[in-house]
Amino acid sequence: MTTTLLRGLPEGGGVRDRVAELYWDACGAQLGAALGPAAAGRRFIAAHLDPGRALTAVSAAGRVLGVAGYQLAGRGLIGGDAAAVRAEYGPVRGVWRAYLWTLSARTAARGELVVDGIAVDPAERGRGVDALLLEGVEAIAAEQGCRRIRLDVPAADTAARARYEGLGFRPVLVPRTPWPRDLLGFGPVTTLHRSVPPQLGT
């Protein structure tokens, strides 16, 4: 199967819903405390996707096979501020969820591109889609003068860690989740780095 990597989101009806579905399938366990239940979370993601922070893998027929989101200059794949969360979940539940959404935010260090998440259609896993997406992420990191790519995986997800180590990432930190994140259901994550090759970076 021919797979094409696009920067942004492909045109066509239902693309945002499809990307939101894949992203929730991959990252819903981490986002559920703030954006659950699943139907509401997918709806919020679809409404607040930032095409300027997306890489999409599509088949020859135009089907979305996977998506990678990344964070640069304070913007990530999923936008939506506290006001947007309150608007989606209501004035009472929305306040609490907006706080949780704020806690889930990650900030890139200087010279670093943060991968917000990689989501691949379950039927396509193991076929190199994630590697293709990461190649695209690396190209963007190089263009932006970043020295490294960072991603975080749940510490308990040893399979994901092994997969990314096989793609050139190295674990650098397994922090203990501080209060109140631990109390609110945000478990510890393993931070992994992959250097941007010197011949590409600046």
GROMACS .gro file of C-alpha atoms in nm:
model
  202
    1MET     CA    1   0.000   0.000   0.000
    2THR     CA    2   0.128   0.346  -0.092
    3THR     CA    3   0.129   0.583   0.202
    4THR     CA    4   0.174   0.958   0.160
    5LEU     CA    5   0.274   1.198   0.434
    6LEU     CA    6   0.098   1.533   0.437
    7ARG     CA    7   0.165   1.838   0.644
    8GLY     CA    8  -0.161   1.952   0.791
    9LEU     CA    9  -0.494   1.776   0.750
   10PRO     CA   10  -0.624   1.649   0.416
   11GLU     CA   11  -0.935   1.809   0.275
   12GLY     CA   12  -1.261   1.626   0.282
   13GLY     CA   13  -1.560   1.572   0.501
   14GLY     CA   14  -1.515   1.368   0.813
   15VAL     CA   15  -1.136   1.411   0.831
   16ARG     CA   16  -1.145   1.592   1.163
   17ASP     CA   17  -1.371   1.327   1.313
   18ARG     CA   18  -1.144   1.053   1.180
   19VAL     CA   19  -0.832   1.216   1.327
   20ALA     CA   20  -1.009   1.273   1.658
   21GLU     CA   21  -1.112   0.907   1.666
   22LEU     CA   22  -0.756   0.786   1.606
   23TYR     CA   23  -0.611   1.032   1.854
   24TRP     CA   24  -0.857   0.938   2.127
   25ASP     CA   25  -0.788   0.568   2.066
   26ALA     CA   26  -0.416   0.632   2.119
   27CYS     CA   27  -0.423   0.900   2.389
   28GLY     CA   28  -0.764   0.877   2.552
   29ALA     CA   29  -0.623   0.711   2.864
   30GLN     CA   30  -0.416   1.023   2.930
   31LEU     CA   31  -0.681   1.272   2.823
   32GLY     CA   32  -0.984   1.104   2.980
   33ALA     CA   33  -0.963   1.281   3.314
   34ALA     CA   34  -0.990   1.618   3.145
   35LEU     CA   35  -1.189   1.550   2.829
   36GLY     CA   36  -1.385   1.229   2.890
   37PRO     CA   37  -1.618   1.061   2.833
   38ALA     CA   38  -1.500   0.940   2.492
   39ALA     CA   39  -1.775   1.094   2.280
   40ALA     CA   40  -1.724   1.437   2.435
   41GLY     CA   41  -1.347   1.406   2.412
   42ARG     CA   42  -1.354   1.316   2.043
   43ARG     CA   43  -1.592   1.604   1.976
   44PHE     CA   44  -1.365   1.851   2.159
   45ILE     CA   45  -1.055   1.727   1.976
   46ALA     CA   46  -1.224   1.746   1.635
   47ALA     CA   47  -1.338   2.102   1.701
   48HIS     CA   48  -0.997   2.224   1.818
   49LEU     CA   49  -0.746   2.053   1.589
   50ASP     CA   50  -0.472   2.285   1.466
   51PRO     CA   51  -0.380   2.179   1.108
   52GLY     CA   52  -0.057   2.376   1.142
   53ARG     CA   53   0.064   2.129   1.403
   54ALA     CA   54  -0.036   1.806   1.229
   55LEU     CA   55   0.130   1.549   1.007
   56THR     CA   56  -0.107   1.302   0.844
   57ALA     CA   57  -0.036   0.968   0.678
   58VAL     CA   58  -0.292   0.885   0.410
   59SER     CA   59  -0.346   0.589   0.179
   60ALA     CA   60  -0.364   0.613  -0.200
   61ALA     CA   61  -0.743   0.619  -0.161
   62GLY     CA   62  -0.720   0.916   0.075
   63ARG     CA   63  -0.797   0.730   0.396
   64VAL     CA   64  -0.626   0.869   0.706
   65LEU     CA   65  -0.397   0.597   0.841
   66GLY     CA   66  -0.226   0.793   1.115
   67VAL     CA   67  -0.153   1.135   1.256
   68ALA     CA   68   0.128   1.294   1.454
   69GLY     CA   69   0.082   1.615   1.647
   70TYR     CA   70   0.369   1.835   1.758
   71GLN     CA   71   0.422   2.141   1.971
   72LEU     CA   72   0.613   2.449   1.863
   73ALA     CA   73   0.594   2.814   1.964
   74GLY     CA   74   0.328   2.746   2.226
   75ARG     CA   75   0.091   2.568   1.987
   76GLY     CA   76   0.011   2.199   1.970
   77LEU     CA   77  -0.216   1.970   1.774
   78ILE     CA   78  -0.513   2.023   2.005
   79GLY     CA   79  -0.599   2.383   2.077
   80GLY     CA   80  -0.874   2.501   2.301
   81ASP     CA   81  -0.819   2.708   2.612
   82ALA     CA   82  -0.997   2.696   2.946
   83ALA     CA   83  -1.288   2.895   2.806
   84ALA     CA   84  -1.332   2.639   2.528
   85VAL     CA   85  -1.337   2.356   2.781
   86ARG     CA   86  -1.601   2.534   2.989
   87ALA     CA   87  -1.809   2.598   2.677
   88GLU     CA   88  -1.800   2.227   2.588
   89TYR     CA   89  -1.858   2.079   2.933
   90GLY     CA   90  -2.071   2.345   3.100
   91PRO     CA   91  -2.014   2.611   3.366
   92VAL     CA   92  -1.986   2.363   3.655
   93ARG     CA   93  -1.806   2.055   3.520
   94GLY     CA   94  -1.615   2.273   3.277
   95VAL     CA   95  -1.427   2.462   3.548
   96TRP     CA   96  -1.283   2.144   3.695
   97ARG     CA   97  -1.204   1.998   3.354
   98ALA     CA   98  -1.037   2.320   3.244
   99TYR     CA   99  -0.806   2.288   3.544
  100LEU     CA  100  -0.726   1.928   3.451
  101TRP     CA  101  -0.668   2.031   3.089
  102THR     CA  102  -0.417   2.290   3.208
  103LEU     CA  103  -0.236   2.027   3.414
  104SER     CA  104  -0.200   1.805   3.107
  105ALA     CA  105  -0.012   2.072   2.911
  106ARG     CA  106   0.353   2.017   2.820
  107THR     CA  107   0.606   2.288   2.744
  108ALA     CA  108   0.892   2.248   2.500
  109ALA     CA  109   1.241   2.341   2.616
  110ARG     CA  110   1.458   2.567   2.404
  111GLY     CA  111   1.570   2.386   2.090
  112GLU     CA  112   1.319   2.108   2.143
  113LEU     CA  113   1.018   1.988   1.945
  114VAL     CA  114   0.762   1.800   2.154
  115VAL     CA  115   0.552   1.527   1.996
  116ASP     CA  116   0.197   1.572   2.128
  117GLY     CA  117   0.101   1.223   2.023
  118ILE     CA  118   0.120   0.966   1.746
  119ALA     CA  119  -0.197   0.779   1.653
  120VAL     CA  120  -0.206   0.500   1.395
  121ASP     CA  121  -0.506   0.301   1.273
  122PRO     CA  122  -0.493  -0.032   1.462
  123ALA     CA  123  -0.509  -0.221   1.131
  124GLU     CA  124  -0.195  -0.038   1.010
  125ARG     CA  125   0.022  -0.079   1.317
  126GLY     CA  126   0.350  -0.256   1.255
  127ARG     CA  127   0.359  -0.142   0.892
  128GLY     CA  128   0.590   0.157   0.936
  129VAL     CA  129   0.332   0.434   0.956
  130ASP     CA  130   0.467   0.558   1.290
  131ALA     CA  131   0.822   0.562   1.151
  132LEU     CA  132   0.705   0.763   0.849
  133LEU     CA  133   0.531   1.014   1.075
  134LEU     CA  134   0.843   1.052   1.288
  135GLU     CA  135   1.053   1.113   0.976
  136GLY     CA  136   0.820   1.402   0.898
  137VAL     CA  137   0.846   1.530   1.254
  138GLU     CA  138   1.225   1.518   1.229
  139ALA     CA  139   1.219   1.720   0.905
  140ILE     CA  140   1.008   1.988   1.072
  141ALA     CA  141   1.236   1.991   1.376
  142ALA     CA  142   1.537   2.042   1.149
  143GLU     CA  143   1.368   2.326   0.962
  144GLN     CA  144   1.294   2.495   1.294
  145GLY     CA  145   1.652   2.458   1.416
  146CYS     CA  146   1.560   2.214   1.692
  147ARG     CA  147   1.834   1.993   1.834
  148ARG     CA  148   1.611   1.716   1.960
  149ILE     CA  149   1.265   1.563   1.954
  150ARG     CA  150   1.091   1.477   2.278
  151LEU     CA  151   0.797   1.252   2.349
  152ASP     CA  152   0.644   1.116   2.668
  153VAL     CA  153   0.483   0.776   2.713
  154PRO     CA  154   0.305   0.638   3.019
  155ALA     CA  155   0.569   0.468   3.234
  156ALA     CA  156   0.356   0.154   3.248
  157ASP     CA  157   0.339   0.126   2.867
  158THR     CA  158   0.656  -0.072   2.813
  159ALA     CA  159   0.548  -0.179   2.465
  160ALA     CA  160   0.528   0.184   2.346
  161ARG     CA  161   0.863   0.261   2.504
  162ALA     CA  162   1.023  -0.036   2.328
  163ARG     CA  163   0.871   0.068   1.997
  164TYR     CA  164   1.009   0.422   2.022
  165GLU     CA  165   1.347   0.300   2.137
  166GLY     CA  166   1.351   0.092   1.820
  167LEU     CA  167   1.297   0.416   1.628
  168GLY     CA  168   1.599   0.585   1.782
  169PHE     CA  169   1.461   0.738   2.102
  170ARG     CA  170   1.639   0.704   2.434
  171PRO     CA  171   1.475   0.729   2.776
  172VAL     CA  172   1.612   1.016   2.982
  173LEU     CA  173   1.372   1.056   3.273
  174VAL     CA  174   1.101   0.864   3.456
  175PRO     CA  175   0.974   1.125   3.701
  176ARG     CA  176   0.755   1.063   3.999
  177THR     CA  177   0.426   1.236   3.928
  178PRO     CA  178   0.391   1.523   4.178
  179TRP     CA  179   0.079   1.611   4.366
  180PRO     CA  180  -0.182   1.709   4.257
  181ARG     CA  181  -0.130   1.537   3.920
  182ASP     CA  182  -0.093   1.198   4.087
  183LEU     CA  183  -0.407   1.252   4.293
  184LEU     CA  184  -0.600   1.348   3.979
  185GLY     CA  185  -0.508   1.039   3.782
  186PHE     CA  186  -0.206   1.159   3.583
  187GLY     CA  187   0.038   0.871   3.620
  188PRO     CA  188   0.415   0.899   3.571
  189VAL     CA  189   0.554   0.919   3.220
  190THR     CA  190   0.882   0.820   3.063
  191THR     CA  191   1.043   1.106   2.871
  192LEU     CA  192   1.235   1.002   2.561
  193HIS     CA  193   1.463   1.207   2.337
  194ARG     CA  194   1.588   1.161   1.983
  195SER     CA  195   1.857   1.392   1.850
  196VAL     CA  196   1.807   1.572   1.522
  197PRO     CA  197   2.105   1.477   1.301
  198PRO     CA  198   2.366   1.756   1.289
  199GLN     CA  199   2.362   1.761   0.910
  200LEU     CA  200   1.990   1.850   0.928
  201GLY     CA  201   1.980   2.069   1.237
  202THR     CA  202   2.142   2.401   1.304
   0.00000   0.00000   0.00000
